[in-house]
Coordinates of C-alpha atoms in Angstrom, one line a residue:
M1 CA -127.8 119.4 73.3
R2 CA -124.6 119.3 75.7
Y3 CA -124.8 117.3 79.0
S4 CA -124.1 119.3 82.4
T5 CA -122.8 117.8 85.3
A6 CA -126.1 119.3 86.7
S7 CA -128.6 116.3 85.8
P8 CA -131.8 117.6 84.6
P9 CA -134.3 118.0 87.6
A10 CA -137.0 115.8 85.5
V11 CA -134.5 112.8 85.2
V12 CA -133.5 113.0 89.1
A13 CA -137.0 113.1 90.4
A14 CA -138.0 110.0 87.5
C15 CA -134.9 108.4 89.5
L16 CA -135.9 109.1 92.7
S17 CA -139.3 108.0 92.2
D18 CA -138.1 104.5 92.0
L19 CA -136.0 104.7 95.1
P20 CA -138.2 105.3 97.8
S21 CA -135.5 105.4 101.0
A22 CA -133.1 107.3 98.9
T23 CA -133.8 109.9 101.5
S24 CA -133.8 107.9 104.4
G25 CA -130.8 109.0 105.6
R26 CA -128.8 106.2 104.9
I27 CA -126.3 106.3 102.3
V28 CA -127.5 105.2 98.5
I29 CA -125.0 103.7 96.4
V30 CA -125.5 102.2 92.5
V31 CA -123.8 98.8 92.3
D32 CA -123.2 97.2 88.8
A33 CA -123.6 93.7 87.9
S34 CA -119.8 92.8 88.2
V35 CA -119.9 93.5 91.7
L36 CA -123.4 92.1 92.7
A37 CA -122.9 88.9 90.6
V38 CA -120.1 88.3 92.8
A39 CA -121.3 89.5 95.9
L40 CA -124.2 87.0 95.6
G41 CA -122.9 84.4 93.7
D42 CA -119.2 83.8 95.1
D43 CA -118.9 81.9 98.4
A44 CA -115.2 82.4 98.3
S45 CA -113.1 85.4 99.0
D46 CA -113.9 87.5 96.2
G47 CA -117.8 87.1 97.1
R48 CA -116.9 87.6 101.0
L49 CA -114.9 91.5 99.9
A50 CA -118.2 92.3 97.8
R51 CA -120.5 91.5 100.5
E52 CA -118.3 93.6 102.9
R53 CA -118.1 96.5 100.7
L54 CA -122.1 96.5 100.1
A55 CA -123.0 95.7 103.8
D56 CA -125.1 98.3 105.1
E57 CA -125.5 100.4 102.5
T58 CA -128.9 101.1 100.7
L59 CA -128.5 99.5 96.9
A60 CA -129.6 101.2 93.8
A61 CA -129.4 100.0 90.2
P62 CA -131.0 100.2 86.7
E63 CA -133.8 97.7 86.4
L64 CA -131.5 95.8 84.1
I65 CA -129.2 94.5 86.7
D66 CA -131.2 91.6 87.3
L67 CA -130.6 90.1 83.6
E68 CA -127.0 91.1 83.3
V69 CA -126.3 89.4 86.9
V70 CA -128.4 86.3 85.8
S71 CA -126.3 86.2 82.4
V72 CA -122.7 86.0 84.4
W73 CA -124.3 83.3 86.2
R74 CA -125.6 81.5 83.3
R75 CA -122.0 81.7 81.1
Q76 CA -120.2 80.6 84.8
V77 CA -122.5 77.7 84.9
A78 CA -121.8 76.6 81.4
A79 CA -118.0 77.1 81.8
K80 CA -118.3 74.8 84.6
R81 CA -117.3 77.4 86.9
M82 CA -120.5 77.6 88.9
P83 CA -122.8 74.6 90.0
A84 CA -126.2 74.8 88.8
R85 CA -127.6 74.4 92.4
R86 CA -125.3 77.1 93.4
A87 CA -126.7 79.6 90.4
A88 CA -130.5 78.9 91.3
S89 CA -129.7 79.6 94.9
A90 CA -128.1 83.1 93.8
V91 CA -131.0 83.8 91.8
A92 CA -133.4 83.4 94.3
D93 CA -131.0 85.8 96.5
L94 CA -131.2 88.3 93.7
T95 CA -135.0 88.0 93.8
N96 CA -135.4 88.6 97.5
L97 CA -132.4 91.5 97.7
P98 CA -133.7 94.8 98.9
L99 CA -132.4 96.7 95.8
R100 CA -133.8 99.6 94.3
R101 CA -134.3 99.2 91.0
S102 CA -134.6 102.3 88.8
S103 CA -135.9 102.3 85.1
H104 CA -133.3 103.5 82.8
Q105 CA -135.6 104.8 80.3
P106 CA -135.0 108.5 82.0
L107 CA -131.6 108.0 81.5
L108 CA -131.5 107.0 78.0
H109 CA -130.5 110.5 76.6
R110 CA -127.3 110.1 79.0
V111 CA -126.5 106.7 77.9
W112 CA -126.6 107.5 74.7
E113 CA -124.1 110.4 75.1
L114 CA -121.7 108.2 76.4
Q115 CA -122.2 105.4 73.5
H116 CA -118.6 106.0 72.2
V117 CA -117.1 105.4 75.5
L118 CA -119.3 102.8 77.2
T119 CA -121.9 100.1 76.3
A120 CA -125.1 100.8 76.9
Y121 CA -124.9 98.6 79.9
D122 CA -122.4 100.1 81.5
A123 CA -123.9 103.8 80.8
A124 CA -126.9 103.1 82.3
Y125 CA -125.2 102.5 85.7
V126 CA -123.2 105.6 85.1
A127 CA -126.0 107.8 84.3
L128 CA -127.9 106.6 87.3
A129 CA -125.1 107.4 89.5
E130 CA -124.7 110.8 88.0
A131 CA -128.7 111.7 88.2
L132 CA -128.7 110.8 91.7
D133 CA -125.1 112.3 92.5
I134 CA -123.8 109.1 94.3
V135 CA -120.7 107.0 93.8
L136 CA -121.0 104.0 91.6
V137 CA -119.6 100.7 93.1
T138 CA -118.0 98.2 90.5
A139 CA -115.5 95.5 90.0
D140 CA -114.9 96.7 86.5
A141 CA -111.7 98.6 86.3
R142 CA -112.4 99.6 83.0
L143 CA -115.5 101.2 83.7
S144 CA -113.6 103.3 86.2
R145 CA -111.3 104.6 83.0
A146 CA -113.9 105.7 80.6
S147 CA -113.6 109.5 79.8
G148 CA -116.4 111.9 80.5
T149 CA -118.2 110.4 83.2
H150 CA -119.4 112.8 85.8
C151 CA -119.7 110.2 88.7
E152 CA -117.7 109.1 91.6
I153 CA -116.5 105.3 90.6
E154 CA -115.5 103.1 93.2
V155 CA -113.5 99.7 91.8
V156 CA -113.6 97.1 94.9
S157 CA -110.1 96.0 93.2
A158 CA -109.3 92.7 94.8
I159 CA -112.4 90.8 92.8
S160 CA -111.6 88.9 89.8
D161 CA -113.1 89.4 86.6
C162 CA -116.4 87.4 86.2

């Protein structure tokens, strides 16, 4: 089976069913853990830049984003780059964020097709953006250079790697 740039209707329908506001007239973007962890967990200039980019957008992501973002903060706390109290506050913010979380199950075939160029986690974000034909916003420049992707990938470039 070959993947075409047009997502199968069943995949699009499954993803859209998790995104009730996708047709509300507001622009929807897929956001990945690299930019969301900074937006919610960094009070300095990188965090401000990420928050400015995501402001007034309807955010969508595969449901795995919560675990990935919390994992980033756990590593930062362990490395003493983020106070545990600040991380706990960021977890509360993540819990309350009006982020449209989509099941990754309808995306698994496309995730597998991208196995040679992306991790399964990164491929889930790409597959969702492809299925919905919307931009993926990331702080991971490597992701934007991956071959074989069929979506626009915007890198918030001034953000340091997390």
